[in-house]
Amino acid sequence: MNLLFMEWTQQYFLDKGGTRMYNTLFTIGPFSIRGYGLMIAIGILAAYYVAEKRAANFGLQSNKILSLVMWCLLGGMAGAKLLYLVVSFEDIKNSTDVLRTISNGFVVYGGIVVGIATGLIWCIKNKFNFFKYFDLLMPSVALAQGFGRIGCFLAGCCYGKETTSAIGIVFQESNYAVNGVPLIPTQLISSALDFFHFAILLLVAKYSKKEGQVAAVYLVLYSIGRFALEYLRGDLERGMIGRFTTSQTISIYMLVVGIIFFIWRTWFAKSNERYSNCSEK
């Protein structure tokens, strides 16, 4: 499926030589529709649609989902920006030119952590069951990430290392990727992993018996995939902590947290009653 998508992408977003990527899809007067923004928008809408449709299966009030999604989205964007500022601090300190493009900088892990924290605060404030909403939203998060990474591919950010393999993608006019050399399409690999995580999480949600298990599986799957994928990434903007990148270091902690969280919810939580007819606030 991923190979078919790559062939489709090359047909519609590359020039006749198969080397030039276009992030601007089309222009109407002074307005331009860019691939990155479009994919982010599609991801958010798809995530909300899936969460809203699945809410009834969890015994949750679907009319509350929009509020939760909006708060988590705002918190996630703020967290992703904050972590980018932290890992880019040295560049910002050494050159004010970095500030000119700072609006384009986001680190996903910051968005995940702060987004979850925002959801927790929202549930506490409204006296809702956090674990149920946590399980409900995490498959949607994986789905949104899948579309978002396609946007990264169109923009050229989050690019991979140079490669001589047949899957290499050459950017010619990217403001982010190294231009003129074949690069590993880490964005598409990450997108495929995210869509795979989405499918797995839906399956886990169908058979899980304890609240919090779905969310725990997301933490485990994403941290493993992200840790491995970092070895293929060609951008080092997120910085290094010892021998590992910032994202790999966070992945290690997230993996431990995910495993502990899964064990805790499996052994000590009450049986899941989300499929009951009663409505949970």
XYZ file of N, CA and C in Angstrom, residues 110-244:
405
model
N 6.718 16.819 22.101
C 6.205 17.877 22.957
C 4.701 17.980 22.851
N 4.194 17.790 21.624
C 2.756 17.827 21.409
C 2.040 16.675 22.080
N 2.637 15.480 22.037
C 2.025 14.305 22.656
C 1.924 14.477 24.167
N 3.039 14.864 24.792
C 3.083 14.972 26.252
C 2.142 16.061 26.753
N 2.243 17.259 26.179
C 1.407 18.369 26.649
C -0.054 18.153 26.243
N -0.279 17.533 25.082
C -1.645 17.235 24.667
C -2.334 16.295 25.643
N -1.623 15.253 26.091
C -2.174 14.326 27.074
C -2.423 15.035 28.401
N -1.472 15.872 28.809
C -1.634 16.617 30.062
C -2.841 17.545 29.994
N -3.039 18.172 28.824
C -4.193 19.054 28.655
C -5.490 18.263 28.761
N -5.511 17.062 28.156
C -6.684 16.205 28.258
C -6.968 15.792 29.688
N -5.920 15.517 30.448
C -6.077 15.138 31.857
C -6.695 16.289 32.653
N -6.176 17.497 32.440
C -6.712 18.663 33.144
C -8.170 18.896 32.762
N -8.485 18.727 31.482
C -9.857 18.920 31.002
C -10.800 17.926 31.680
N -10.375 16.673 31.783
C -11.212 15.645 32.407
C -11.388 15.903 33.901
N -10.320 16.319 34.570
C -10.419 16.613 36.001
C -11.364 17.790 36.229
N -11.226 18.818 35.402
C -12.066 20.012 35.542
C -13.548 19.674 35.346
N -13.828 18.806 34.387
C -15.211 18.449 34.085
C -15.682 17.204 34.823
N -14.792 16.639 35.676
C -15.113 15.453 36.467
C -15.510 14.267 35.586
N -14.717 14.064 34.511
C -14.940 12.951 33.592
C -13.895 11.866 33.827
N -14.191 10.674 33.347
C -13.280 9.544 33.460
C -12.146 9.695 32.438
N -10.965 10.066 32.926
C -9.832 10.337 32.043
C -9.430 9.122 31.225
N -9.406 7.944 31.845
C -8.915 6.755 31.150
C -9.793 6.392 29.955
N -11.100 6.600 30.077
C -11.987 6.311 28.949
C -11.720 7.253 27.783
N -11.575 8.535 28.091
C -11.298 9.504 27.024
C -9.894 9.315 26.457
N -8.969 8.904 27.307
C -7.606 8.616 26.876
C -7.621 7.487 25.845
N -8.335 6.418 26.151
C -8.455 5.294 25.223
C -9.178 5.695 23.937
N -10.169 6.550 24.080
C -10.944 6.972 22.917
C -10.105 7.766 21.928
N -9.272 8.667 22.427
C -8.591 9.620 21.554
C -7.286 9.108 20.945
N -6.603 8.194 21.592
C -5.270 7.826 21.112
C -5.271 7.192 19.719
N -6.250 6.351 19.346
C -6.280 5.908 17.950
C -6.435 7.077 16.982
N -7.222 8.072 17.362
C -7.397 9.255 16.524
C -6.094 10.045 16.407
N -5.328 10.076 17.485
C -4.032 10.755 17.443
C -3.119 10.081 16.422
N -3.078 8.755 16.447
C -2.258 8.017 15.480
C -2.713 8.293 14.053
N -4.029 8.366 13.850
C -4.569 8.656 12.517
C -4.148 10.042 12.056
N -4.272 11.031 12.929
C -3.878 12.398 12.581
C -2.391 12.472 12.263
N -1.587 11.741 13.010
C -0.149 11.736 12.759
C 0.171 11.147 11.387
N -0.588 10.141 10.977
C -0.368 9.541 9.666
C -0.540 10.547 8.547
N -1.614 11.325 8.607
C -1.825 12.367 7.602
C -0.793 13.485 7.736
N -0.451 13.819 8.969
C 0.519 14.880 9.195
C 1.872 14.566 8.592
N 2.290 13.305 8.665
C 3.581 12.924 8.103
C 3.583 12.974 6.570
N 2.423 12.769 5.975
C 2.336 12.970 4.520
C 2.590 14.438 4.216
N 2.048 15.313 5.071
C 2.311 16.735 4.917
C 3.790 17.053 5.047
N 4.459 16.385 5.990
C 5.906 16.567 6.136
C 6.631 16.165 4.857
N 6.171 15.093 4.241
C 6.787 14.622 2.998
C 6.646 15.665 1.892
N 5.469 16.244 1.774
C 5.248 17.242 0.727
C 6.071 18.495 0.974
N 6.260 18.858 2.244
C 7.030 20.051 2.573
C 8.531 19.793 2.539
N 8.923 18.532 2.774
C 10.344 18.197 2.776
C 10.976 18.212 4.156
N 10.199 18.508 5.200
C 10.764 18.495 6.542
C 10.831 17.054 7.060
N 11.518 16.882 8.208
C 11.641 15.548 8.815
C 12.218 14.542 7.824
N 13.151 14.988 7.027
C 13.698 14.176 5.942
C 14.691 13.126 6.444
N 14.995 12.167 5.559
C 15.886 11.075 5.923
C 17.317 11.278 5.459
N 18.143 10.300 5.745
C 19.549 10.341 5.347
C 19.691 10.074 3.844
N 20.847 10.389 3.330
C 21.116 10.108 1.918
C 21.108 8.600 1.687
N 20.663 8.211 0.493
C 20.565 6.790 0.165
C 20.818 6.566 -1.312
N 21.272 5.365 -1.631
C 21.450 4.982 -3.034
C 20.382 3.982 -3.454
N 19.441 3.705 -2.569
C 18.397 2.730 -2.863
C 17.359 3.314 -3.808
N 16.509 2.431 -4.348
C 15.496 2.857 -5.317
C 14.406 3.709 -4.696
N 14.266 3.678 -3.369
C 13.189 4.433 -2.729
C 13.582 5.875 -2.453
N 14.806 6.251 -2.794
C 15.269 7.598 -2.510
C 14.434 8.668 -3.213
N 14.161 9.757 -2.502
C 13.423 10.892 -3.034
C 14.352 12.094 -3.095
N 14.387 12.767 -4.231
C 15.260 13.927 -4.409
C 14.428 15.206 -4.341
N 14.769 16.073 -3.412
C 14.126 17.381 -3.310
C 14.984 18.414 -4.037
N 14.326 19.302 -4.757
C 15.056 20.325 -5.497
C 14.835 21.728 -4.954
N 13.673 21.984 -4.378
C 13.371 23.338 -3.928
C 12.834 23.357 -2.503
N 13.217 22.382 -1.695
C 12.734 22.319 -0.317
C 13.475 23.336 0.553
N 12.733 23.966 1.455
C 13.347 24.883 2.410
C 13.906 24.151 3.622
N 13.701 22.828 3.663
C 14.085 22.055 4.839
C 15.053 20.931 4.495
N 14.693 20.103 3.523
C 15.514 18.939 3.184
C 16.762 19.344 2.411
N 17.752 18.457 2.442
C 18.931 18.633 1.599
C 18.495 18.441 0.152
N 18.753 19.406 -0.683
C 18.309 19.349 -2.072
C 19.355 18.705 -2.979
N 18.869 18.026 -4.012
C 19.747 17.516 -5.055
C 20.321 16.140 -4.833
N 19.994 15.484 -3.685
C 20.515 14.144 -3.418
C 19.369 13.238 -2.983
N 19.432 11.945 -3.312
C 18.362 11.018 -2.902
C 18.344 10.845 -1.380
N 17.161 10.982 -0.793
C 17.003 10.850 0.654
C 15.986 9.758 0.980
N 16.183 9.082 2.109
C 15.225 8.088 2.566
C 13.910 8.791 2.900
N 12.779 8.324 2.366
C 11.491 8.980 2.644
C 10.970 8.610 4.032
N 11.670 9.085 5.066
C 11.299 8.756 6.434
C 9.884 9.238 6.767
N 9.450 10.300 6.084
C 8.100 10.810 6.343
C 7.042 9.778 5.972
N 7.223 9.133 4.825
C 6.251 8.129 4.377
C 6.329 6.861 5.220
N 7.542 6.504 5.636
C 7.697 5.342 6.520
C 6.979 5.617 7.837
N 7.181 6.823 8.370
C 6.510 7.200 9.609
C 5.001 7.229 9.433
N 4.539 7.734 8.291
C 3.106 7.773 8.012
C 2.526 6.365 7.986
N 3.210 5.449 7.317
C 2.738 4.064 7.254
C 2.668 3.447 8.648
N 3.665 3.731 9.484
C 3.661 3.220 10.856
C 2.483 3.785 11.647
N 2.216 5.070 11.459
C 1.103 5.694 12.184
C -0.237 5.085 11.792
N -0.439 4.862 10.501
C -1.689 4.235 10.064
C -1.785 2.799 10.573
N -0.642 2.120 10.633
C -0.610 0.766 11.193
C -0.973 0.801 12.678
N -0.416 1.775 13.400
C -0.752 1.931 14.818
C -2.243 2.180 14.995
N -2.816 3.005 14.126
C -4.243 3.291 14.184
C -5.055 2.006 14.074
N -4.711 1.154 13.120
C -5.431 -0.107 12.932
C -5.257 -1.031 14.133
N -4.035 -1.118 14.652
C -3.771 -1.969 15.808
C -4.540 -1.482 17.035
N -4.571 -0.171 17.232
C -5.258 0.383 18.398
C -6.764 0.142 18.333
N -7.331 0.217 17.135
C -8.753 -0.102 16.997
C -9.020 -1.559 17.362
N -8.100 -2.440 16.984
C -8.236 -3.855 17.315
C -8.107 -4.075 18.818
N -7.133 -3.405 19.430
C -6.954 -3.513 20.872
C -8.187 -2.984 21.598
N -8.735 -1.862 21.106
C -9.920 -1.275 21.730
C -11.110 -2.224 21.682
N -11.166 -3.020 20.637
C -12.283 -3.942 20.482
C -12.245 -5.057 21.513
N -11.041 -5.482 21.899
C -10.919 -6.646 22.778
C -10.377 -6.327 24.174
N -9.980 -5.090 24.420
C -9.401 -4.767 25.728
C -10.451 -4.887 26.829
N -9.999 -5.256 28.000
C -10.899 -5.469 29.136
C -10.723 -4.416 30.223
N -9.646 -3.665 30.163
C -9.366 -2.687 31.200
C -9.155 -1.299 30.593
N -9.681 -0.288 31.268
C -9.500 1.081 30.803
C -8.027 1.477 30.876
N -7.557 2.142 29.855
C -6.169 2.600 29.813
C -5.263 1.712 28.991
N -5.713 0.505 28.647
C -4.864 -0.406 27.885
C -4.582 0.115 26.476
N -5.585 0.674 25.843
C -5.407 1.183 24.476
C -4.359 2.296 24.453
N -4.491 3.238 25.385
C -3.546 4.343 25.456
C -2.136 3.839 25.745
N -2.034 2.844 26.611
C -0.724 2.287 26.951
C -0.069 1.648 25.728
N -0.869 0.933 24.937
C -0.339 0.303 23.731
C 0.155 1.367 22.752
N -0.568 2.487 22.659
C -0.103 3.584 21.791
C 1.276 4.072 22.236
N 1.447 4.304 23.522
C 2.733 4.793 24.026
C 3.861 3.829 23.699
N 3.589 2.540 23.838
C 4.606 1.524 23.560
C 4.935 1.469 22.066
N 3.908 1.391 21.234
C 4.122 1.276 19.792
C 4.816 2.503 19.216
N 4.335 3.669 19.591
C 4.916 4.882 19.014
C 6.366 5.061 19.446
N 6.654 4.798 20.718
C 8.025 4.990 21.203
C 9.003 4.044 20.509
N 8.603 2.796 20.283
C 9.476 1.837 19.599
C 9.704 2.257 18.152
N 8.610 2.586 17.467
C 8.734 2.992 16.071
C 9.556 4.245 15.913
N 9.330 5.231 16.766
C 10.062 6.483 16.661
C 11.540 6.304 16.974
N 11.857 5.484 17.977
C 13.258 5.240 18.330
C 14.014 4.653 17.140
N 13.414 3.650 16.490
C 14.074 3.002 15.355
C 14.181 3.941 14.159
N 13.124 4.706 13.904
C 13.100 5.579 12.734
C 14.128 6.700 12.835
N 14.479 7.090 14.048
C 15.440 8.174 14.229
C 16.790 7.844 13.590
N 17.130 6.554 13.483
C 18.396 6.167 12.872
C 18.405 6.444 11.365
N 17.221 6.642 10.786
C 17.127 6.927 9.360
C 16.974 8.408 9.074
N 16.735 9.211 10.105
C 16.505 10.641 9.918
C 17.814 11.357 9.577
N 17.712 12.329 8.697
C 18.887 13.094 8.287
C 18.967 14.467 8.910
N 17.920 14.900 9.581
C 17.916 16.214 10.222
C 18.265 16.064 11.695
N 19.121 16.913 12.179
C 19.549 16.847 13.575
C 19.102 18.079 14.346
N 18.050 18.748 13.868
C 17.589 19.977 14.497
C 17.069 19.748 15.908
N 16.652 18.497 16.205
C 16.081 18.233 17.516
C 17.152 18.009 18.570
N 18.420 18.001 18.164
C 19.514 17.916 19.113
C 19.838 16.497 19.550
N 20.942 16.360 20.273
C 21.410 15.078 20.774
C 21.550 15.133 22.287
N 21.259 14.015 22.929
C 21.504 13.842 24.357
C 22.382 12.617 24.491
N 23.683 12.831 24.620
C 24.623 11.723 24.610
C 24.681 11.082 23.235
N 24.487 9.781 23.174
C 24.552 9.062 21.903
C 23.206 9.003 21.202
N 22.157 9.449 21.868
C 20.818 9.390 21.289
C 20.293 10.777 20.947
